[in-house]
Tab-separated table of C-alpha atoms in Angstrom:
chain	number	residue	atom	x	y	z
A	1	PHE	CA	-36.391	-64.160	-125.116
A	2	GLY	CA	-40.064	-64.252	-125.969
A	3	PRO	CA	-42.264	-63.487	-128.967
A	4	TYR	CA	-43.254	-60.060	-127.663
A	5	ALA	CA	-40.599	-59.101	-125.070
A	6	GLY	CA	-37.100	-60.062	-123.994
A	7	THR	CA	-33.636	-58.939	-122.785
A	8	PRO	CA	-30.906	-60.108	-125.217
A	9	VAL	CA	-28.127	-58.501	-123.114
A	10	ALA	CA	-28.200	-58.411	-119.301
A	11	GLU	CA	-24.791	-57.735	-117.760
A	12	GLY	CA	-26.016	-56.830	-114.275
A	13	GLU	CA	-27.713	-54.166	-112.207
A	14	ARG	CA	-24.781	-51.965	-111.202
A	15	THR	CA	-24.333	-48.449	-112.578
A	16	GLY	CA	-22.929	-48.675	-116.094
A	17	ALA	CA	-23.934	-52.306	-116.648
A	18	ARG	CA	-25.402	-52.778	-120.100
A	19	LEU	CA	-28.958	-54.004	-120.496
A	20	THR	CA	-31.034	-54.189	-123.652
A	21	GLY	CA	-34.683	-55.025	-124.009
A	22	TYR	CA	-37.395	-55.150	-126.631
A	23	ARG	CA	-41.171	-54.968	-126.470
A	24	TRP	CA	-43.498	-55.492	-129.431
A	25	ASN	CA	-47.005	-54.132	-128.899
A	26	ILE	CA	-48.592	-56.566	-131.330
A	27	ALA	CA	-51.159	-58.205	-129.075
A	28	ASP	CA	-51.879	-54.867	-127.351
A	29	PRO	CA	-51.314	-52.111	-129.944
A	30	ILE	CA	-51.214	-48.442	-128.924
A	31	PRO	CA	-53.102	-46.344	-131.502
A	32	PHE	CA	-52.280	-42.662	-132.062
A	33	GLN	CA	-53.137	-40.031	-134.667
A	34	LYS	CA	-50.481	-37.280	-134.739
A	35	SER	CA	-47.872	-37.956	-132.074
A	36	ILE	CA	-46.971	-40.291	-129.236
A	37	TRP	CA	-44.791	-39.800	-126.143
A	38	ALA	CA	-42.972	-42.501	-124.157
A	39	GLY	CA	-40.756	-42.152	-121.090
A	40	ILE	CA	-38.020	-44.252	-119.489
A	41	GLU	CA	-37.999	-44.663	-115.710
A	42	HIS	CA	-34.550	-43.874	-114.289
A	43	THR	CA	-35.005	-45.616	-110.938
A	44	GLY	CA	-33.654	-48.945	-109.776
A	45	TRP	CA	-31.001	-50.593	-107.571
A	46	THR	CA	-28.397	-48.216	-106.085
A	47	TYR	CA	-25.317	-49.025	-104.012
A	48	GLU	CA	-22.939	-47.555	-101.479
A	49	ALA	CA	-19.224	-47.181	-102.283
A	50	ASN	CA	-18.474	-50.367	-100.303
A	51	GLY	CA	-20.917	-52.420	-102.386
A	52	ALA	CA	-23.781	-52.434	-99.860
A	53	LEU	CA	-27.252	-52.002	-101.330
A	54	ARG	CA	-28.643	-48.531	-100.630
A	55	SER	CA	-32.026	-48.837	-102.269
A	56	GLY	CA	-34.103	-51.040	-104.525
A	57	SER	CA	-35.793	-48.020	-106.114
A	58	GLU	CA	-33.822	-44.780	-106.400
A	59	GLU	CA	-32.846	-42.385	-109.181
A	60	ARG	CA	-29.875	-43.764	-111.169
A	61	PRO	CA	-27.290	-41.973	-113.343
A	62	ASP	CA	-27.142	-44.539	-116.171
A	63	TYR	CA	-27.306	-43.509	-119.814
A	64	PHE	CA	-30.481	-44.576	-121.618
A	65	SER	CA	-31.342	-44.678	-125.309
A	66	SER	CA	-34.224	-46.132	-127.258
A	67	THR	CA	-35.550	-46.775	-130.742
A	68	ALA	CA	-39.220	-46.902	-131.701
A	69	PHE	CA	-40.946	-48.279	-134.798
A	70	TRP	CA	-44.520	-47.755	-135.845
A	71	TYR	CA	-46.841	-48.634	-138.727
A	72	GLN	CA	-48.682	-45.957	-140.671
A	73	LYS	CA	-50.389	-45.289	-143.971
A	74	GLY	CA	-48.395	-43.247	-146.476
A	75	VAL	CA	-44.981	-41.637	-146.120
A	76	ASN	CA	-44.087	-38.968	-143.560
A	77	GLU	CA	-42.784	-35.777	-145.164
A	78	GLY	CA	-40.592	-33.193	-143.497
A	79	LEU	CA	-38.952	-35.410	-140.870
A	80	PRO	CA	-35.227	-34.873	-140.163
A	81	GLU	CA	-32.827	-37.228	-141.940
A	82	LEU	CA	-31.753	-40.222	-139.875
A	83	PRO	CA	-28.126	-40.230	-138.643
A	84	TYR	CA	-25.801	-42.401	-140.686
A	85	GLY	CA	-23.474	-45.234	-139.635
A	86	GLU	CA	-21.548	-44.713	-136.387
A	87	ALA	CA	-23.529	-41.544	-135.686
A	88	ARG	CA	-26.341	-43.864	-134.551
A	89	LEU	CA	-24.149	-45.484	-131.897
A	90	PRO	CA	-24.544	-44.328	-128.257
A	91	MET	CA	-20.986	-42.954	-128.095
A	92	GLY	CA	-21.814	-39.268	-127.797
A	93	ASN	CA	-20.425	-39.169	-124.250
A	94	ALA	CA	-17.318	-41.210	-125.078
A	95	ASP	CA	-13.765	-40.882	-126.350
A	96	GLN	CA	-12.669	-43.553	-128.836
A	97	ILE	CA	-8.893	-43.875	-128.635
A	98	ALA	CA	-6.932	-45.278	-131.573
A	99	VAL	CA	-4.287	-47.024	-129.472
A	100	GLU	CA	-2.055	-47.899	-132.437
A	101	GLU	CA	-1.187	-44.199	-132.727
A	102	SER	CA	0.672	-44.373	-129.383
A	103	LEU	CA	2.972	-47.231	-130.442
A	104	SER	CA	6.117	-45.235	-129.621
A	105	GLU	CA	5.024	-44.947	-125.978
A	106	VAL	CA	3.821	-48.553	-125.570
A	107	THR	CA	6.012	-50.795	-123.406
A	108	THR	CA	6.094	-54.590	-123.335
A	109	GLU	CA	7.443	-57.448	-121.255
A	110	ARG	CA	8.368	-60.700	-122.989
A	111	GLY	CA	7.029	-59.668	-126.353
A	112	LYS	CA	7.070	-57.132	-129.195
A	113	ALA	CA	4.462	-54.497	-130.158
A	114	SER	CA	3.746	-53.305	-133.683
A	115	VAL	CA	0.917	-51.932	-135.819
A	116	GLN	CA	-1.039	-54.008	-138.336
A	117	ARG	CA	-2.767	-51.925	-141.003
A	118	GLU	CA	-5.919	-52.706	-142.967
A	119	VAL	CA	-6.950	-55.794	-140.975
A	120	ASP	CA	-10.469	-57.222	-141.334
A	121	TRP	CA	-12.419	-54.600	-143.329
A	122	GLY	CA	-9.676	-51.994	-143.199
A	123	LYS	CA	-9.228	-51.705	-139.420
A	124	ASP	CA	-5.857	-50.975	-137.797
A	125	LEU	CA	-4.616	-53.027	-134.839
A	126	LEU	CA	-2.060	-52.612	-132.086
A	127	LEU	CA	-0.479	-56.086	-132.225
A	128	PHE	CA	1.391	-57.708	-129.322
A	129	GLU	CA	3.447	-60.744	-130.277
A	130	ALA	CA	3.765	-62.379	-126.865
A	131	GLU	CA	6.285	-65.068	-125.933
A	132	GLY	CA	3.896	-66.903	-123.592
A	133	ALA	CA	2.055	-66.766	-120.283
A	134	GLY	CA	3.091	-63.770	-118.180
A	135	ALA	CA	3.838	-61.551	-121.190
A	136	ARG	CA	2.441	-58.039	-120.837
A	137	ILE	CA	1.721	-54.942	-122.920
A	138	ASN	CA	1.235	-51.470	-121.332
A	139	ILE	CA	-0.726	-48.861	-123.300
A	140	PRO	CA	-0.845	-45.154	-122.302
A	141	LEU	CA	-4.246	-43.506	-121.921
A	142	ASP	CA	-4.525	-39.750	-121.393
A	143	ILE	CA	-7.609	-38.770	-119.378
A	144	ARG	CA	-8.749	-35.249	-120.240
A	145	GLU	CA	-11.049	-34.756	-117.245
A	146	THR	CA	-11.248	-36.329	-113.792
A	147	GLY	CA	-14.340	-38.505	-113.451
A	148	ARG	CA	-15.832	-41.973	-113.418
A	149	TYR	CA	-15.516	-43.901	-116.665
A	150	GLU	CA	-16.681	-47.119	-118.231
A	151	VAL	CA	-13.644	-48.592	-120.001
A	152	VAL	CA	-14.325	-50.775	-123.046
A	153	ALA	CA	-11.572	-52.460	-125.071
A	154	ARG	CA	-12.280	-53.589	-128.632
A	155	ILE	CA	-10.198	-56.767	-128.742
A	156	ALA	CA	-9.564	-58.735	-131.915
A	157	GLN	CA	-9.728	-62.511	-132.274
A	158	ALA	CA	-7.559	-64.714	-134.501
A	159	PRO	CA	-6.089	-68.241	-134.852
A	160	ASN	CA	-2.806	-67.180	-133.196
A	161	TYR	CA	-4.250	-65.176	-130.269
A	162	GLY	CA	-3.948	-66.035	-126.558
A	163	ASN	CA	-5.922	-65.485	-123.358
A	164	TYR	CA	-5.564	-62.184	-121.450
A	165	TYR	CA	-6.851	-60.165	-118.504
A	166	ALA	CA	-6.707	-56.388	-117.973
A	167	LEU	CA	-5.034	-54.051	-115.474
A	168	MET	CA	-5.403	-50.308	-115.010
A	169	ASP	CA	-2.331	-48.697	-113.469
A	170	GLY	CA	-1.287	-52.131	-112.283
A	171	LYS	CA	-4.598	-52.938	-110.552
A	172	LEU	CA	-6.977	-55.712	-111.554
A	173	MET	CA	-10.148	-54.852	-113.439
A	174	ASN	CA	-13.441	-56.760	-113.901
A	175	LEU	CA	-13.633	-57.695	-110.212
A	176	ASP	CA	-17.322	-58.616	-110.187
A	177	LEU	CA	-18.286	-54.989	-110.822
A	178	ARG	CA	-21.263	-55.906	-112.999
A	179	GLU	CA	-22.766	-58.552	-110.725
A	180	ALA	CA	-26.553	-58.374	-110.551
A	181	ALA	CA	-28.020	-57.487	-107.187
A	182	THR	CA	-30.246	-60.556	-107.361
A	183	SER	CA	-27.626	-62.907	-108.805
A	184	GLU	CA	-26.577	-66.075	-107.009
A	185	VAL	CA	-23.496	-66.664	-109.189
A	186	PRO	CA	-20.289	-66.615	-107.104
A	187	ALA	CA	-17.606	-64.060	-107.896
A	188	ILE	CA	-14.734	-65.564	-109.870
A	189	GLY	CA	-12.253	-62.691	-109.973
A	190	PRO	CA	-11.027	-60.830	-113.077
A	191	GLU	CA	-12.490	-61.783	-116.428
A	192	ILE	CA	-10.216	-63.694	-118.786
A	193	PHE	CA	-10.635	-62.839	-122.477
A	194	PHE	CA	-10.293	-65.923	-124.667
A	195	ASN	CA	-9.214	-64.515	-128.020
A	196	TYR	CA	-8.746	-67.642	-130.151
A	197	LEU	CA	-10.949	-67.816	-133.249
A	198	PRO	CA	-10.407	-69.928	-136.395
A	199	GLU	CA	-10.598	-66.743	-138.484
A	200	VAL	CA	-9.631	-63.118	-137.900
A	201	PHE	CA	-12.356	-60.908	-136.426
A	202	VAL	CA	-12.018	-57.235	-135.449
A	203	ALA	CA	-13.263	-56.673	-132.820
A	204	VAL	CA	-15.276	-57.716	-129.752
A	205	ASP	CA	-16.405	-55.043	-127.263
A	206	ARG	CA	-14.961	-56.115	-123.898
A	207	PRO	CA	-16.204	-54.029	-120.912
A	208	LEU	CA	-13.249	-53.771	-118.511
A	209	GLY	CA	-14.806	-51.945	-115.580
A	210	TRP	CA	-16.138	-48.689	-114.138
A	211	LEU	CA	-13.290	-46.675	-112.663
A	212	GLN	CA	-12.661	-43.301	-111.037
A	213	LEU	CA	-9.807	-41.850	-113.083
A	214	GLU	CA	-7.880	-38.666	-112.382
A	215	LYS	CA	-6.925	-36.248	-115.148
A	216	GLY	CA	-3.588	-37.175	-116.687
A	217	ARG	CA	-1.775	-40.255	-117.916
A	218	HIS	CA	-2.785	-43.803	-116.986
A	219	PHE	CA	-1.664	-47.172	-118.303
A	220	LEU	CA	-3.978	-49.922	-119.502
A	221	SER	CA	-2.217	-53.293	-119.484
A	222	PHE	CA	-3.081	-56.736	-120.810
A	223	VAL	CA	-1.402	-59.807	-119.318
A	224	CYS	CA	-1.260	-63.204	-121.033
A	225	THR	CA	-2.477	-66.209	-119.037
A	226	GLY	CA	-1.935	-68.813	-121.737
A	227	LYS	CA	-3.789	-69.897	-124.858
A	228	ASP	CA	-6.341	-72.267	-126.299
A	229	ASP	CA	-4.873	-75.650	-127.326
A	230	ARG	CA	-5.853	-74.847	-130.906
A	231	ALA	CA	-4.151	-71.420	-130.927
A	232	LEU	CA	-0.920	-71.099	-132.936
A	233	ALA	CA	0.621	-68.450	-130.649
A	234	PHE	CA	-0.020	-66.147	-127.658
A	235	HIS	CA	-0.606	-62.902	-129.593
A	236	PHE	CA	-3.002	-60.072	-128.741
A	237	GLY	CA	-4.669	-57.468	-130.956
A	238	LEU	CA	-6.411	-54.268	-129.864
A	239	ASN	CA	-8.489	-52.138	-132.225
A	240	ASP	CA	-9.246	-49.224	-129.899
A	241	VAL	CA	-10.352	-48.260	-126.393
A	242	VAL	CA	-13.607	-46.465	-125.548
A	243	LEU	CA	-13.811	-44.277	-122.430
A	244	ALA	CA	-17.440	-43.428	-121.660
A	245	LYS	CA	-18.001	-40.872	-118.906
A	246	ILE	CA	-20.519	-42.094	-116.315
A	247	MET	CA	-22.619	-39.483	-114.604
A	248	PRO	CA	-22.315	-39.146	-110.815
A	249	GLU	CA	-25.074	-40.483	-108.576
A	250	ALA	CA	-28.215	-38.419	-109.066
A	251	ALA	CA	-29.000	-35.928	-106.306
A	252	PRO	CA	-31.235	-32.895	-105.896
A	253	LYS	CA	-29.716	-29.655	-107.114
A	254	PRO	CA	-28.297	-27.871	-104.034
A	255	PRO	CA	-29.801	-24.550	-103.037
A	256	ASN	CA	-28.020	-21.272	-103.596
A	257	ARG	CA	-26.281	-20.580	-100.259
A	258	LYS	CA	-25.395	-16.940	-100.795
A	259	GLY	CA	-27.780	-15.834	-98.050
A	260	ALA	CA	-26.537	-16.094	-94.447
A	261	ALA	CA	-29.909	-16.964	-92.941
A	262	THR	CA	-32.194	-19.856	-93.859
A	263	THR	CA	-34.763	-17.422	-95.169
A	264	GLY	CA	-32.147	-16.081	-97.582
A	265	ILE	CA	-31.409	-19.410	-99.236
A	266	VAL	CA	-33.125	-20.042	-102.532
A	267	TYR	CA	-33.656	-23.089	-104.742
A	268	ARG	CA	-34.611	-22.447	-108.375
A	269	GLY	CA	-35.092	-18.824	-107.438
A	270	ARG	CA	-37.550	-19.461	-104.568
A	271	THR	CA	-37.269	-19.662	-100.788
A	272	LEU	CA	-38.134	-22.541	-98.489
A	273	ALA	CA	-41.185	-20.655	-97.256
A	274	ALA	CA	-42.479	-20.426	-100.821
A	275	TYR	CA	-42.320	-24.199	-101.246
A	276	VAL	CA	-44.019	-24.726	-97.884
A	277	GLY	CA	-46.795	-22.522	-99.240
A	278	ASP	CA	-46.986	-24.763	-102.313
A	279	TRP	CA	-47.454	-27.765	-100.011
A	280	LYS	CA	-50.294	-26.114	-98.140
A	281	GLU	CA	-52.050	-25.078	-101.350
A	282	ALA	CA	-51.434	-28.297	-103.306
A	283	ALA	CA	-54.562	-29.583	-105.018
A	284	GLY	CA	-53.580	-33.247	-105.314
A	285	PRO	CA	-50.948	-35.898	-104.589
A	286	ALA	CA	-48.688	-35.011	-107.518
A	287	GLU	CA	-48.503	-31.359	-106.464
A	288	LYS	CA	-47.892	-32.347	-102.829
A	289	ALA	CA	-45.087	-34.715	-103.805
A	290	GLU	CA	-43.431	-32.082	-105.998
A	291	ALA	CA	-43.582	-29.524	-103.181
A	292	LEU	CA	-41.967	-31.982	-100.758
A	293	ARG	CA	-39.163	-32.751	-103.208
A	294	ALA	CA	-38.452	-29.039	-103.549
A	295	ILE	CA	-38.514	-28.565	-99.763
A	296	THR	CA	-35.951	-31.295	-99.179
A	297	ALA	CA	-33.663	-29.951	-101.899
A	298	PHE	CA	-32.688	-27.494	-99.154
A	299	GLY	CA	-31.003	-30.403	-97.359
A	300	ALA	CA	-30.229	-29.683	-93.712
A	301	ASP	CA	-31.767	-26.220	-94.103
A	302	ALA	CA	-35.218	-27.786	-94.540
A	303	VAL	CA	-35.565	-28.315	-90.746
A	304	PRO	CA	-38.117	-25.458	-90.417
A	305	ALA	CA	-40.406	-27.510	-92.691
A	306	MET	CA	-40.233	-30.659	-90.539
A	307	ARG	CA	-43.947	-30.405	-89.712
A	308	GLU	CA	-44.837	-30.587	-93.423
A	309	LEU	CA	-42.449	-33.494	-93.989
A	310	THR	CA	-43.819	-35.605	-91.146
A	311	ALA	CA	-47.335	-34.801	-92.339
A	312	GLY	CA	-46.282	-36.085	-95.761
A	313	LEU	CA	-45.201	-39.383	-94.180
A	314	ALA	CA	-48.767	-39.842	-92.945
A	315	ASP	CA	-50.491	-38.796	-96.181
A	316	SER	CA	-53.109	-41.131	-97.673
A	317	ASP	CA	-51.265	-41.243	-101.035
A	318	SER	CA	-48.176	-43.454	-101.288
A	319	GLU	CA	-46.461	-41.136	-103.791
A	320	VAL	CA	-46.576	-38.315	-101.247
A	321	ARG	CA	-45.325	-40.589	-98.449
A	322	ARG	CA	-42.468	-41.783	-100.642
A	323	ALA	CA	-41.497	-38.220	-101.598
A	324	ALA	CA	-41.436	-37.214	-97.933
A	325	ALA	CA	-39.255	-40.159	-96.929
A	326	TRP	CA	-36.813	-39.759	-99.819
A	327	GLY	CA	-36.683	-36.065	-99.090
A	328	ILE	CA	-35.629	-36.648	-95.491
A	329	VAL	CA	-32.761	-38.745	-96.823
A	330	GLN	CA	-31.278	-35.512	-98.230
A	331	MET	CA	-31.345	-33.884	-94.787
A	332	GLY	CA	-28.913	-36.315	-93.182
A	333	PRO	CA	-28.552	-36.020	-89.392
A	334	ALA	CA	-30.576	-32.780	-89.495
A	335	GLY	CA	-33.662	-34.887	-90.220
A	336	ALA	CA	-33.497	-36.644	-86.839
A	337	GLY	CA	-36.718	-34.981	-85.733
A	338	ALA	CA	-38.568	-37.255	-88.157
A	339	ALA	CA	-37.109	-40.477	-86.714
A	340	PRO	CA	-40.280	-41.518	-84.802
A	341	ALA	CA	-42.463	-40.953	-87.887
A	342	LEU	CA	-39.973	-42.864	-90.065
A	343	ALA	CA	-40.034	-45.761	-87.602
A	344	LYS	CA	-43.788	-45.999	-88.218
A	345	SER	CA	-43.193	-45.784	-91.974
A	346	LEU	CA	-41.154	-48.993	-91.781
A	347	SER	CA	-44.512	-50.799	-91.595
A	348	ASP	CA	-46.083	-48.808	-94.468
A	349	ALA	CA	-48.199	-50.809	-96.940
A	350	ASP	CA	-46.003	-49.607	-99.829
A	351	PRO	CA	-42.576	-51.332	-99.845
A	352	ARG	CA	-41.047	-48.340	-101.629
A	353	VAL	CA	-42.009	-46.151	-98.691
A	354	ARG	CA	-40.466	-48.681	-96.307
A	355	THR	CA	-37.262	-48.667	-98.358
A	356	ALA	CA	-37.094	-44.879	-98.331
A	357	ALA	CA	-37.763	-44.752	-94.588
A	358	ALA	CA	-34.845	-47.110	-93.927
A	359	ALA	CA	-32.594	-45.027	-96.188
A	360	ALA	CA	-33.592	-41.847	-94.319
A	361	LEU	CA	-32.776	-43.443	-90.971
A	362	ARG	CA	-29.422	-44.532	-92.344
A	363	ALA	CA	-28.682	-40.939	-93.361
A	364	MET	CA	-29.306	-39.821	-89.756
A	365	GLY	CA	-26.636	-42.110	-88.356
A	366	PRO	CA	-26.570	-42.328	-84.544
A	367	LYS	CA	-29.235	-39.631	-84.287
A	368	GLY	CA	-31.809	-42.146	-85.549
A	369	VAL	CA	-31.171	-44.608	-82.714
A	370	ALA	CA	-34.754	-44.341	-81.424
A	371	ALA	CA	-35.814	-46.344	-84.506
A	372	VAL	CA	-33.591	-49.365	-83.734
A	373	PRO	CA	-36.508	-51.595	-82.585
A	374	ALA	CA	-38.456	-50.823	-85.767
A	375	LEU	CA	-35.376	-51.464	-87.907
A	376	VAL	CA	-34.876	-54.834	-86.231
A	377	GLN	CA	-38.428	-55.712	-87.243
A	378	ALA	CA	-37.686	-54.479	-90.776
A	379	LEU	CA	-34.898	-57.068	-91.041
A	380	SER	CA	-37.732	-59.602	-91.433
A	381	ASP	CA	-39.617	-57.545	-94.027
A	382	PRO	CA	-41.035	-59.668	-96.889
A	383	ASP	CA	-39.119	-57.509	-99.420
A	384	ALA	CA	-35.347	-57.936	-99.634
A	385	PHE	CA	-34.845	-54.367	-100.816
A	386	VAL	CA	-36.294	-53.232	-97.473
A	387	ARG	CA	-34.228	-55.669	-95.401
A	388	ALA	CA	-30.921	-54.531	-96.918
A	389	PRO	CA	-31.283	-50.763	-96.273
A	390	ALA	CA	-32.620	-51.583	-92.789
A	391	ALA	CA	-29.334	-53.367	-92.100
A	392	ASN	CA	-27.431	-50.416	-93.581
A	393	ALA	CA	-29.315	-48.045	-91.258
A	394	LEU	CA	-28.414	-50.117	-88.203
A	395	GLY	CA	-24.776	-50.100	-89.227
A	396	ALA	CA	-24.821	-46.324	-89.610
A	397	MET	CA	-25.828	-46.044	-85.951
A	398	GLY	CA	-22.635	-47.747	-84.826
A	399	ALA	CA	-22.355	-49.066	-81.291
A	400	ALA	CA	-25.807	-47.630	-80.482
A	401	ALA	CA	-27.309	-50.435	-82.598
A	402	LYS	CA	-26.005	-53.185	-80.275
A	403	PRO	CA	-29.591	-54.418	-79.591
A	404	ALA	CA	-29.785	-55.404	-83.286
A	405	VAL	CA	-26.686	-57.650	-83.268
A	406	ALA	CA	-28.570	-60.922	-82.807
A	407	ALA	CA	-31.064	-60.112	-85.573
A	408	LEU	CA	-28.286	-59.090	-87.993
A	409	ALA	CA	-26.320	-62.260	-87.235
A	410	ALA	CA	-29.426	-64.349	-87.842
A	411	ARG	CA	-29.727	-63.019	-91.426
A	412	LEU	CA	-26.288	-64.449	-92.223
A	413	GLY	CA	-27.409	-67.977	-91.425
A	414	LEU	CA	-30.589	-68.014	-93.507
A	415	ALA	CA	-30.098	-70.221	-96.551
A	416	GLN	CA	-32.757	-68.433	-98.631
A	417	GLU	CA	-31.632	-64.904	-97.795
A	418	GLN	CA	-30.437	-62.741	-100.696
A	419	VAL	CA	-26.675	-62.337	-100.950
A	420	TYR	CA	-26.818	-58.536	-100.924
A	421	VAL	CA	-28.879	-58.592	-97.702
A	422	LYS	CA	-26.280	-60.851	-96.079
A	423	ARG	CA	-23.519	-58.502	-97.192
A	424	SER	CA	-25.379	-55.515	-95.749
A	425	ALA	CA	-25.837	-57.407	-92.475
A	426	ALA	CA	-22.143	-58.290	-92.310
A	427	ILE	CA	-21.096	-54.720	-93.083
A	428	ALA	CA	-23.496	-53.434	-90.415
A	429	LEU	CA	-21.985	-55.748	-87.802
A	430	GLY	CA	-18.559	-54.405	-88.680
A	431	ASP	CA	-19.868	-50.843	-88.363
A	432	ILE	CA	-21.253	-51.632	-84.893
A	433	GLY	CA	-17.725	-52.705	-83.982
A	434	PRO	CA	-16.626	-54.413	-80.732
A	435	GLU	CA	-20.192	-54.280	-79.402
A	436	ALA	CA	-21.031	-56.936	-82.031
A	437	LYS	CA	-18.693	-59.628	-80.627
A	438	ALA	CA	-21.643	-61.971	-80.108
A	439	ALA	CA	-21.960	-62.171	-83.916
A	440	LEU	CA	-18.422	-63.524	-84.485
A	441	PRO	CA	-19.538	-67.195	-84.762
A	442	ALA	CA	-22.106	-66.270	-87.422
A	443	LEU	CA	-19.532	-64.207	-89.298
A	444	GLN	CA	-17.041	-67.092	-89.189
A	445	GLU	CA	-19.668	-69.306	-90.812
A	446	ALA	CA	-20.355	-66.604	-93.384
A	447	LEU	CA	-16.729	-66.845	-94.518
A	448	LYS	CA	-17.780	-70.049	-96.288
A	449	GLN	CA	-20.390	-68.257	-98.403
A	450	PRO	CA	-19.336	-66.973	-101.869
A	451	ARG	CA	-19.768	-63.220	-102.324
A	452	VAL	CA	-20.406	-62.746	-98.600
A	453	SER	CA	-17.010	-63.864	-97.344
A	454	TYR	CA	-15.104	-60.639	-98.010
A	455	SER	CA	-17.707	-58.529	-96.163
A	456	ALA	CA	-17.691	-61.024	-93.282
A	457	GLN	CA	-13.882	-61.007	-93.133
A	458	GLU	CA	-13.739	-57.221	-92.918
A	459	ALA	CA	-16.474	-57.209	-90.245
A	460	ILE	CA	-14.510	-59.690	-88.127
A	461	LEU	CA	-11.389	-57.525	-88.302
A	462	ARG	CA	-13.334	-54.412	-87.323
A	463	ILE	CA	-15.095	-56.120	-84.418
A	464	GLU	CA	-11.753	-57.440	-83.151
A	465	GLY	CA	-10.175	-53.999	-83.501
A	466	LYS	CA	-7.611	-55.151	-86.078
A	467	PRO	CA	-6.414	-53.141	-89.102
A	468	VAL	CA	-8.494	-53.622	-92.225
A	469	PRO	CA	-6.319	-54.026	-95.346
A	470	HIS	CA	-7.154	-52.395	-98.666
A	471	TRP	CA	-8.656	-55.289	-100.604
């Protein structure tokens, strides 16, 4: 917190984590006469499905909202009426489920479920009168559409309430999903909700996790772990459950593939050749960058424009170089022709270009092997969000990245190295497989490091050719 700026809520940096901030332009006011426009940047940390950092600056799918205040003389006439009450809450993408309405389908173990009406300002609760630790309540949730959801439970507090953790379809939730990429706090497993309060309060928003849920019926469960010494019983009260749909990872809109030949494919109604023409005629960096983004929206079919893309990597403007590198990411292995130019980009003056170059090499997989020496150098980059994707790129090359084993193992032993870089290094060693046997001593030591140990353990199993369990 500060007098002019601060972040009252900061849950983490993963997709769906909640972050709030304020900024008062008192010392540096922004004058305007008739209108003012402000934008929100949608880029930041992004991750692979296995938790490895993909980028420190990439388009994200989070939901954003904002409120602005200004001072003026007089009263504005003709403005639309402000929304009232809950209409102002950012729940437009969410379903709010009144769980007490499904009482007949709720099941319990070592306890009894009922409905309490008109509790704390007229709110209804699904009440679980638990017998003690180990008691459990199972609540049906019907998912209308397959997708990824943030699950929030509005849990009441009271003098006779116990401590609980959550399960979805019998699986633990809150497993460090909101950990900040730069955090040094060790993972401590599922979150326990301590619901004792000297007076009744309905209710606290408890984020339970970000889950991929299939259409159909699921069961949300709460399990008692005990109670506060001051609590009179082990009970549990639930006001409702909020399911907020999280958008998928942002990606360029794919071209229309109705045409059989590359020249027949169109993106936003135009062909690849048309966008190449835009590149050649571009008057400035912004126009060049936009043309490159459109070119690489063709994905693997952008190979005929490889000359323009590699020229973009050498442009004098960093925005153009960044657009070229991020564009090649979309091409996957088909972008292998740019590997030598991307290897040079790993020493670009702009760290965002270096990050994008590493991500593009990762997308090539084994076809980017010519860049291994440059990626090894990038493991010592001054910016951690370059080191991590460099490790990811080496892992994507598999056994061909054997020359990088010593450098990857060395990252694990550096006391000041960021945790997410160490995890990326461990995952990369596992991806290299048996050819990374020389790194086993370093991985064994990494087992002692919180939040690196599970990646190191999986890497050891993969290097030794043993089955990897589903954690």
